[in-house]
Coordinates of N, CA and C in Angstrom, one line a residue:
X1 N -4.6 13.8 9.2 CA -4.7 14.2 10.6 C -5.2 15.6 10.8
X2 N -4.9 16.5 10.2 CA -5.1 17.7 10.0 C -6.5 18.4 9.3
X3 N -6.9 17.3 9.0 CA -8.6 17.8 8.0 C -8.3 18.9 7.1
X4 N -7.1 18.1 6.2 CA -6.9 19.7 5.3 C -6.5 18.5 4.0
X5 N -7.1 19.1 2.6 CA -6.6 18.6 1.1 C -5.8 19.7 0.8
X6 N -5.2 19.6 -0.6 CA -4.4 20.4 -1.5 C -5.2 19.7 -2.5
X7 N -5.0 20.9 -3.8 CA -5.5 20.4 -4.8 C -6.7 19.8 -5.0
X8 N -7.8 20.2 -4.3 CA -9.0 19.4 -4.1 C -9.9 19.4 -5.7
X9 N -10.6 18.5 -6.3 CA -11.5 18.6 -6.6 C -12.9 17.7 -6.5
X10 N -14.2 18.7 -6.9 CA -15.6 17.6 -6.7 C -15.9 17.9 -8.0
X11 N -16.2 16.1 -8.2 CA -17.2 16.0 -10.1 C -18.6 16.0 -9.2
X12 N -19.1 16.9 -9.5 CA -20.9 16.0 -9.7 C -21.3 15.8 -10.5
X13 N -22.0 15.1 -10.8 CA -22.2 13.9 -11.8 C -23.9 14.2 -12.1
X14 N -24.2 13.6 -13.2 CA -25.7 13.9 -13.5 C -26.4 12.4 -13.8
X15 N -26.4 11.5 -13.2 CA -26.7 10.1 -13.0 C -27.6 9.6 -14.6
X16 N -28.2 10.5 -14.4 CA -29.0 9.9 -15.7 C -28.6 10.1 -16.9
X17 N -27.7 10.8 -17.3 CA -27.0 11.3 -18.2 C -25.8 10.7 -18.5
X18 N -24.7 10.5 -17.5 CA -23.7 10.2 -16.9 C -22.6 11.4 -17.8
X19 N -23.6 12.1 -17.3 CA -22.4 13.0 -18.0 C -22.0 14.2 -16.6
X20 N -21.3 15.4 -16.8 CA -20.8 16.6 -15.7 C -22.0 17.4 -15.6
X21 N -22.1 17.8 -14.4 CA -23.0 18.8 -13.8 C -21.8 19.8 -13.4
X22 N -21.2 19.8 -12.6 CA -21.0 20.6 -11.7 C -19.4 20.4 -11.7
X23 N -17.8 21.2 -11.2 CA -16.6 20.8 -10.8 C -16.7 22.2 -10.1
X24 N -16.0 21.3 -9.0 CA -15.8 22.7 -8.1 C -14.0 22.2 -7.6
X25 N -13.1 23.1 -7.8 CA -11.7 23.1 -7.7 C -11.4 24.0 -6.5
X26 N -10.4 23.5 -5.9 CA -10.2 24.8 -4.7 C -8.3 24.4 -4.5
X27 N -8.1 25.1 -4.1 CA -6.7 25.1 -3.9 C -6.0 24.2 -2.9
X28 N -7.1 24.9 -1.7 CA -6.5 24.4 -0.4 C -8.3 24.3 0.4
X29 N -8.5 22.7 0.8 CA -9.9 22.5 1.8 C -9.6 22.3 3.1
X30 N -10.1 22.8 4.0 CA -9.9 22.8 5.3 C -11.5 22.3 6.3
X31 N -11.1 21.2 7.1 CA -12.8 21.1 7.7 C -12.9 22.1 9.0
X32 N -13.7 23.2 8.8 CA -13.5 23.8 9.9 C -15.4 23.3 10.5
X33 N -14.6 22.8 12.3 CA -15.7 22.3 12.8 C -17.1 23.4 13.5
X34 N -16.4 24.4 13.9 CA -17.9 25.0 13.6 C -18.9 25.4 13.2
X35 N -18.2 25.6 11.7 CA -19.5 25.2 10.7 C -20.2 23.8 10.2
X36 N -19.2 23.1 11.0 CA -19.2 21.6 10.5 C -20.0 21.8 9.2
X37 N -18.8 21.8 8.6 CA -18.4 22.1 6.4 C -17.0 22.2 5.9
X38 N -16.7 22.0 5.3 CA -15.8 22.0 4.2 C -15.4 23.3 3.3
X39 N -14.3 23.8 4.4 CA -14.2 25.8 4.0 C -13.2 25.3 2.4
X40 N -13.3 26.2 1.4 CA -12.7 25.9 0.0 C -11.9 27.5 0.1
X41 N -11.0 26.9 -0.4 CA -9.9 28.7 -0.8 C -9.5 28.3 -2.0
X42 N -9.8 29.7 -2.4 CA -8.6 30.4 -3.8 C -9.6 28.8 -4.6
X43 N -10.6 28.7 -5.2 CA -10.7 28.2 -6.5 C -12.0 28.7 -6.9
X44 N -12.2 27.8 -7.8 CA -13.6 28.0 -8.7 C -14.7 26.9 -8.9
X45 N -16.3 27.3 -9.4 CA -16.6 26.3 -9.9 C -17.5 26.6 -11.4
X46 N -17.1 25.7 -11.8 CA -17.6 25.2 -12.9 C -19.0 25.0 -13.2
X47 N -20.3 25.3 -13.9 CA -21.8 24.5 -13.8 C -21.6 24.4 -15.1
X48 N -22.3 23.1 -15.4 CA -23.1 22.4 -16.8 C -24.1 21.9 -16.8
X49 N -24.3 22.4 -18.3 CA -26.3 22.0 -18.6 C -25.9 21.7 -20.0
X50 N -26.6 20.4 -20.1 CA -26.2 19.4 -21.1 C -24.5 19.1 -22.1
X51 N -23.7 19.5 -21.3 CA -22.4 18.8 -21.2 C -21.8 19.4 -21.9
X52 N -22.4 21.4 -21.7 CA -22.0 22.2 -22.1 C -21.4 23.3 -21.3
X53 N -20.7 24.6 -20.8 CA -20.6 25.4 -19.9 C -21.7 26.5 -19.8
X54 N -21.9 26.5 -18.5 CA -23.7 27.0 -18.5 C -22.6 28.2 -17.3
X55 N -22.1 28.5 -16.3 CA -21.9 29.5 -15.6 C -20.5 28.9 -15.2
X56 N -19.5 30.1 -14.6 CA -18.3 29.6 -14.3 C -18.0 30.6 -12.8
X57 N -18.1 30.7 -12.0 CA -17.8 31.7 -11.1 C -16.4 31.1 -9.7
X58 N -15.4 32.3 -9.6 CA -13.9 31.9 -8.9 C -14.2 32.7 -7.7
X59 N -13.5 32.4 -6.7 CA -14.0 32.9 -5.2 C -12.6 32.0 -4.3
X60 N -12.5 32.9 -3.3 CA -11.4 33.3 -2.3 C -11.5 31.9 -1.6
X61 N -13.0 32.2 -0.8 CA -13.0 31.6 0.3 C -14.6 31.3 0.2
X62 N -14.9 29.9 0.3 CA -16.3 29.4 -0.4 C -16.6 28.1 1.0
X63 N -18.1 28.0 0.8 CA -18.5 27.1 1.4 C -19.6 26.4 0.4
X64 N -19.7 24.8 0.3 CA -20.6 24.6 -0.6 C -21.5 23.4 0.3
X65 N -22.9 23.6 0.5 CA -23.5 22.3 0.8 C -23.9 21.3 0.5
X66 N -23.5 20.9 -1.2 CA -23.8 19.7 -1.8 C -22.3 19.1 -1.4
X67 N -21.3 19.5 -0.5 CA -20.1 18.3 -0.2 C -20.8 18.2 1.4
X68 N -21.3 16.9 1.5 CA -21.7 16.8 3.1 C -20.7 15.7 3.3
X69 N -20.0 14.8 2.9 CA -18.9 14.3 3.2 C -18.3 15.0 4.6
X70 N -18.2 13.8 5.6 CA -17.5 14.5 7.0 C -15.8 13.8 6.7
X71 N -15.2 14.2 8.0 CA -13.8 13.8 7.7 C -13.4 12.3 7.7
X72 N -14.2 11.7 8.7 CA -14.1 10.5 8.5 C -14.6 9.8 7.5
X73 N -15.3 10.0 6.6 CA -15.5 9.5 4.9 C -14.2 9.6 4.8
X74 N -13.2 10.5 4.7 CA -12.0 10.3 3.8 C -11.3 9.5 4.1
X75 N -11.0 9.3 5.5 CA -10.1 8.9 6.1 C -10.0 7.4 6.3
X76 N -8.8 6.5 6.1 CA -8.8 5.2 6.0 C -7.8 4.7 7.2
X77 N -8.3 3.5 8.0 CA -7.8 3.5 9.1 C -6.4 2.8 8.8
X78 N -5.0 3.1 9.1 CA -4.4 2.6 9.1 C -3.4 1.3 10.0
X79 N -3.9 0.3 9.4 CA -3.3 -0.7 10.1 C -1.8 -1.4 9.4
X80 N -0.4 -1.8 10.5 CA 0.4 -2.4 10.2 C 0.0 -4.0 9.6
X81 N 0.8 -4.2 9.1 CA 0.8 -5.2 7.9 C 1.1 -6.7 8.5
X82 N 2.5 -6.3 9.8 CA 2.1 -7.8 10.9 C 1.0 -7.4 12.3
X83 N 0.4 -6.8 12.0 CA -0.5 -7.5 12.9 C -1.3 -7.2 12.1
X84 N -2.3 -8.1 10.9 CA -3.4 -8.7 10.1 C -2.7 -10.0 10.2
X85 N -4.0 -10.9 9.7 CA -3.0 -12.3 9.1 C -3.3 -12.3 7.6
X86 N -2.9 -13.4 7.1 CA -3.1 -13.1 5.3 C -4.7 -12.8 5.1
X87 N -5.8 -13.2 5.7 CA -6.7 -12.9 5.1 C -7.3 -11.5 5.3
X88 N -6.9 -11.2 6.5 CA -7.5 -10.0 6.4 C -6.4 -8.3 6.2
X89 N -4.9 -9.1 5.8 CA -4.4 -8.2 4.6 C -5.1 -8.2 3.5
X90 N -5.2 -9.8 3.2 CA -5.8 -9.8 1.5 C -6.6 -8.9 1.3
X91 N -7.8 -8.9 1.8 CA -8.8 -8.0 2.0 C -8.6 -6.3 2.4
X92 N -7.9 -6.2 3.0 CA -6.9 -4.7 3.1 C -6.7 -4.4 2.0
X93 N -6.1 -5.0 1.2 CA -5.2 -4.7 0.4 C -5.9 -4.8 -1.2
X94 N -7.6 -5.5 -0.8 CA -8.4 -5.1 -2.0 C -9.3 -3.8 -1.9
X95 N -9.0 -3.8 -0.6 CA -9.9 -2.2 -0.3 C -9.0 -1.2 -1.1
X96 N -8.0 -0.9 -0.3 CA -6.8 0.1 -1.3 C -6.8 0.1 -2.4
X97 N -6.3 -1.1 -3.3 CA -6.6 -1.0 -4.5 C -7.7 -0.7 -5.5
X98 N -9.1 -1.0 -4.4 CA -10.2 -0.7 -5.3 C -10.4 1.0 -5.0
X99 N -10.0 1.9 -3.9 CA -9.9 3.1 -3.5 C -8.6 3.6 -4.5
X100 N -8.0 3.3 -5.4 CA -6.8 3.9 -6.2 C -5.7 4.0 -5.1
X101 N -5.3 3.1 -3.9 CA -3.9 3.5 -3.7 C -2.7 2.5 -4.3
X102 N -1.7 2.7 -4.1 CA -0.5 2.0 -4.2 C -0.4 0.7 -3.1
X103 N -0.2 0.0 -3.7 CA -0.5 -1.8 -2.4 C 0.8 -2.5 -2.7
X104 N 2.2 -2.0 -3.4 CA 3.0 -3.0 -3.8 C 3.3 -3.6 -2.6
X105 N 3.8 -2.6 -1.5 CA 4.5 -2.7 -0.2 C 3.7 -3.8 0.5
X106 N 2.6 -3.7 0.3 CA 1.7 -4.2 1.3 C 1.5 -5.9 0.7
X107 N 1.9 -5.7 -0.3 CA 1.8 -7.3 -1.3 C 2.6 -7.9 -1.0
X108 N 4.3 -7.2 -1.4 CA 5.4 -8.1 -0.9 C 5.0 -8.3 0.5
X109 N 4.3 -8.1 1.4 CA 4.4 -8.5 3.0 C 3.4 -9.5 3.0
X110 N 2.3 -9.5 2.0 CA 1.5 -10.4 2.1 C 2.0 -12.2 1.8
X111 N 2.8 -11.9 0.4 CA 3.5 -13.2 0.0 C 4.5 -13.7 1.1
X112 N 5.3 -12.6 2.3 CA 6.0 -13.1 3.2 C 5.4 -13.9 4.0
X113 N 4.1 -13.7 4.2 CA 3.6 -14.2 5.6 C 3.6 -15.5 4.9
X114 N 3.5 -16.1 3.8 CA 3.6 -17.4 3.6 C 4.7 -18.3 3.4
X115 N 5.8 -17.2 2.7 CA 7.3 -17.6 2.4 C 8.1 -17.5 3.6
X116 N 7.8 -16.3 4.8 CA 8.5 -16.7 5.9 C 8.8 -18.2 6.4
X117 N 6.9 -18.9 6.8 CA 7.6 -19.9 7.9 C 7.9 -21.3 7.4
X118 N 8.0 -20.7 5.7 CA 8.7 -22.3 4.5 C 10.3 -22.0 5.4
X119 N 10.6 -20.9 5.1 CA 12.2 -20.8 5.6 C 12.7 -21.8 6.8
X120 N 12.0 -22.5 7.9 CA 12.7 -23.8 8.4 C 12.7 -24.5 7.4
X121 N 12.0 -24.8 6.7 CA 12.4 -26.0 5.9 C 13.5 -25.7 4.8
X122 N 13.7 -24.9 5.0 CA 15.0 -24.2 3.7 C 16.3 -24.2 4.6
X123 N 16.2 -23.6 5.9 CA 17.2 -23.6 6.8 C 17.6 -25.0 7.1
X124 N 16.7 -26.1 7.5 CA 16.9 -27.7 7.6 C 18.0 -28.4 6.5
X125 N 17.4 -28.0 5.0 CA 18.1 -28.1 3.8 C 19.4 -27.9 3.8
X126 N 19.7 -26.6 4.3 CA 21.0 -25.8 4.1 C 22.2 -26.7 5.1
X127 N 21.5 -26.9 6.6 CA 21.9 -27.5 7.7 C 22.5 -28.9 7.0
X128 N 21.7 -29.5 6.6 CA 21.7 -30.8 6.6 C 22.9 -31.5 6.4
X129 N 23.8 -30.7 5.0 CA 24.9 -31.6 4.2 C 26.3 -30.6 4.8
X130 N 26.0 -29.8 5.8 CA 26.6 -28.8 6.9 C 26.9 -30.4 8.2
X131 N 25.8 -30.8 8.4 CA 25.4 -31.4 9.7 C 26.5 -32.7 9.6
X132 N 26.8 -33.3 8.1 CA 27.7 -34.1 8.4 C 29.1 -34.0 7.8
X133 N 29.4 -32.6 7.7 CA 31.1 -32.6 8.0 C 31.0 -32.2 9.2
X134 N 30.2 -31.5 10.2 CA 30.7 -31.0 11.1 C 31.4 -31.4 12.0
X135 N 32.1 -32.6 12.4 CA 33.2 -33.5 12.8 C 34.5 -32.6 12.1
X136 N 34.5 -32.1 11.2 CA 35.9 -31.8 11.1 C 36.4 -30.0 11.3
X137 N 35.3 -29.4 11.2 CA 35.2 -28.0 11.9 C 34.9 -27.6 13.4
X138 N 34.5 -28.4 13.8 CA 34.1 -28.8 15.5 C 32.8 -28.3 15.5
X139 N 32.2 -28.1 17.5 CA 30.8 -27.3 17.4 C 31.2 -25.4 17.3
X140 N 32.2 -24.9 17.6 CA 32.8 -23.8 17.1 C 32.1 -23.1 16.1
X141 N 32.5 -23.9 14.6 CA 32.3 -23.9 13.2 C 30.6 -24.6 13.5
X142 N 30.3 -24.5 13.7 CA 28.2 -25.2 13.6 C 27.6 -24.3 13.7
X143 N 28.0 -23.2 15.1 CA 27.6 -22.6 15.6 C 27.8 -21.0 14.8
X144 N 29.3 -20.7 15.0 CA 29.4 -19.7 13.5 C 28.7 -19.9 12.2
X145 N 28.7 -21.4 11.7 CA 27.7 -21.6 10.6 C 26.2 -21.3 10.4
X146 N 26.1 -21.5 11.8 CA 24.1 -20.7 12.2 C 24.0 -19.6 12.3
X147 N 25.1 -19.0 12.5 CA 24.6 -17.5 13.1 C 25.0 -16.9 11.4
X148 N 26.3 -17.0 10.8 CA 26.2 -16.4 9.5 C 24.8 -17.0 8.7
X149 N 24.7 -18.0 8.6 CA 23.2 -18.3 8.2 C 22.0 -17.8 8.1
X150 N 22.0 -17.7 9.5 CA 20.6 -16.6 10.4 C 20.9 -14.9 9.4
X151 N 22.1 -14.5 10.0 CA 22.4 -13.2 9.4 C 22.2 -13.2 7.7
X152 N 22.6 -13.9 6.9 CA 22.8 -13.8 5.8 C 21.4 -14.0 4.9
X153 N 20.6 -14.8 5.6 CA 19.1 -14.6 5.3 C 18.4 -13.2 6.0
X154 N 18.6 -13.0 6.8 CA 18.0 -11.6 7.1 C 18.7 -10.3 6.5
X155 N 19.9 -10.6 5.9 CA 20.2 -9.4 4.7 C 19.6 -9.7 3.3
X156 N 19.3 -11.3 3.1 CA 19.0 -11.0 1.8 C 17.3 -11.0 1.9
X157 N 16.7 -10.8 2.8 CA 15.3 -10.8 3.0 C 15.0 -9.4 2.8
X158 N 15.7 -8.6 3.7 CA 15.7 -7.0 3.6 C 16.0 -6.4 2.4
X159 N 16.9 -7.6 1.4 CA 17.4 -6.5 0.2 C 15.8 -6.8 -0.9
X160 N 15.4 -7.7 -0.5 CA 14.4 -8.4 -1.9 C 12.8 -7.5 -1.0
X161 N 13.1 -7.1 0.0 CA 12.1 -6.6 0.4 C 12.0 -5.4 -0.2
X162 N 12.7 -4.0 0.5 CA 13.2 -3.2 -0.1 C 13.3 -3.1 -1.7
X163 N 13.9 -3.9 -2.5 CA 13.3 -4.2 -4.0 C 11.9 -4.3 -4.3
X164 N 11.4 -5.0 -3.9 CA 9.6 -4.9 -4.0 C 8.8 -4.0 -4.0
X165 N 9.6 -3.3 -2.4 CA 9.0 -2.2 -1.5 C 9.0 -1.0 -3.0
X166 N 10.1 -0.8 -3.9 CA 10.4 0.4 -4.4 C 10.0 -0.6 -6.2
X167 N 9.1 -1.1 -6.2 CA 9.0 -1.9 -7.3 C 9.6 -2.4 -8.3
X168 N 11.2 -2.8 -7.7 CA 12.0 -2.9 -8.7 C 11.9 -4.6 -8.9
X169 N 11.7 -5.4 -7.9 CA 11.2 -6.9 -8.6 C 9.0 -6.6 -7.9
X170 N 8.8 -7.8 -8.8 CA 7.5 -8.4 -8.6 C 7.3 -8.6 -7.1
X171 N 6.2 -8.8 -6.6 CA 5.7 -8.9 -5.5 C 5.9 -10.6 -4.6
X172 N 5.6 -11.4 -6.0 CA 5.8 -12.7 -5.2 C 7.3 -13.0 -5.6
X173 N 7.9 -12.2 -6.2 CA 9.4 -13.0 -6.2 C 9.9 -11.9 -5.0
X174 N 10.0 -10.5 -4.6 CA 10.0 -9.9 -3.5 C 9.8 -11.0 -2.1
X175 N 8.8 -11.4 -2.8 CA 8.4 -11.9 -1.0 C 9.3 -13.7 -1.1
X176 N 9.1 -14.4 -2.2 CA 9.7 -15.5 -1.7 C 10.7 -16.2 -2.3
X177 N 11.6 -14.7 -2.7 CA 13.1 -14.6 -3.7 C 14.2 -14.9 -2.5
X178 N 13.8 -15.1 -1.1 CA 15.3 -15.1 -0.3 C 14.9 -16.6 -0.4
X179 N 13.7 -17.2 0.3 CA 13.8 -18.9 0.0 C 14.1 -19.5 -1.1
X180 N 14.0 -18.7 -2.1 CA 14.0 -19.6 -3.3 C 16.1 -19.3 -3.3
X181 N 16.7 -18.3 -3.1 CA 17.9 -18.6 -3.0 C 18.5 -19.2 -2.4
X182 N 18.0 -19.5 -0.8 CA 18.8 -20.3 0.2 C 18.4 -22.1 -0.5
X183 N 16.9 -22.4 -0.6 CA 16.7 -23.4 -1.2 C 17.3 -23.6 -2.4
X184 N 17.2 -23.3 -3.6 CA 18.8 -23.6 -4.1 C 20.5 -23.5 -3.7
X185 N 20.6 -22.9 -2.8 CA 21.9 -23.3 -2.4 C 22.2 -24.5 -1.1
X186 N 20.9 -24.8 -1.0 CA 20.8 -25.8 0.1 C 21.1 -27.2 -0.6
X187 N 20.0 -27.1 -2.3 CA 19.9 -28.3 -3.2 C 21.5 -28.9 -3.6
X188 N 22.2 -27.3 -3.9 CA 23.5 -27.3 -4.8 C 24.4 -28.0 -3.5
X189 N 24.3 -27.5 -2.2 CA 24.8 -28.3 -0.9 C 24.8 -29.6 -1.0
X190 N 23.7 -29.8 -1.3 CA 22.9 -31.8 -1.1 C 23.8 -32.6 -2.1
X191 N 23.6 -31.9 -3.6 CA 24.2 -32.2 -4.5 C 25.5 -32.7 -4.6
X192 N 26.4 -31.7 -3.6 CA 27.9 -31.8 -3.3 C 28.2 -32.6 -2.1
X193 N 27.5 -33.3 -1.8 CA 28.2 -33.7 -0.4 C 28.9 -35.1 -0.7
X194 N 30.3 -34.9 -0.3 CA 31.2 -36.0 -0.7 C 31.0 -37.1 0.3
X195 N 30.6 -38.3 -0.1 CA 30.4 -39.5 0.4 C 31.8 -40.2 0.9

């Protein structure tokens, strides 16, 4: 937001060679718009001729015109994760990656958007072998049974999220680790229901 790096560096490159021309290091870059340029503090730059050190010169406060990069080159627009749909996350989320960022967060949300709306059919499951004792707990007990239901999928959604979010499980078990629990305890329900 600020048109400002830390730690900045530029490789130039010598294409036919593929070897270094040029590194120029700066501390701290700032876009200042009246020069419309790229002001450099406190670093240095490096020159090479044949992938050797040819001059080295360090400076305060530098302008260079081989960075014509404006701010909007750097900048990547950020969009929330529910409002894309899976395809054009997926695609989000190959841009990032092919740019070097971090995408776990963005993965586990991707596998949700598919594992979310399995969850009726997991909730149906769970209901079902619920649905015919309910004669002996009354509608009281149906109704407390849906609401801890409801709630106890949305704690274990948030924990497997949060796990993903901080890389501690995979991305597709992140995203469709709470159905895969309720749908086994829905199976282990079906299993038990006394005739």
């Amino acid at each position: 937001r600020q048109n400002l790096f830390g730690e900045f560096s530029v490789l130039e490159l010598a294409p036919e060679r593929f070897a270094l021309r040029r590194r120029i290091y700066a501390r701290r870059v700032h876009w200042e718009a009246d020069l419309q340029a790229w002001v450099f503090e406190d670093g240095w730059r490096h020159e090479f001729e044949r992938d050797r050190p040819a001059a080295f010169e360090s400076f305060t406060v530098a302008t260079f015109p081989q960075v014509t990069e404006r701010p909007e080159y750097f900048k990547k627009e950020v969009v929330e994760s529910d409002q894309m749909n899976f395809r054009q996350l997926g695609r989000y989320i190959a841009d990032l990656r092919q740019g070097g960022f971090e995408v776990g967060r963005l993965r586990v949300q991707w596998h949700k958007k598919f594992a979310f709306p399995l969850m009726v059919v997991v909730m149906v499951l769970l209901a079902y072998p619920f649905g015919l004792t309910v004669g002996k707990r009354g509608a009281v007990g149906g109704v407390a049974f849906g609401m801890t239901l409801g709630i106890g999928y949305w704690v274990v959604s948030a924990l497997f999220e949060a796990l993903g979010n901080i890389q501690l499980l995979p991305a597709l078990l992140a995203g469709w680790g709470p159905d895969l629990v309720f749908a086994l305890a829905g199976v282990y329900a079906l299993l038990h229901i006394q005739t």
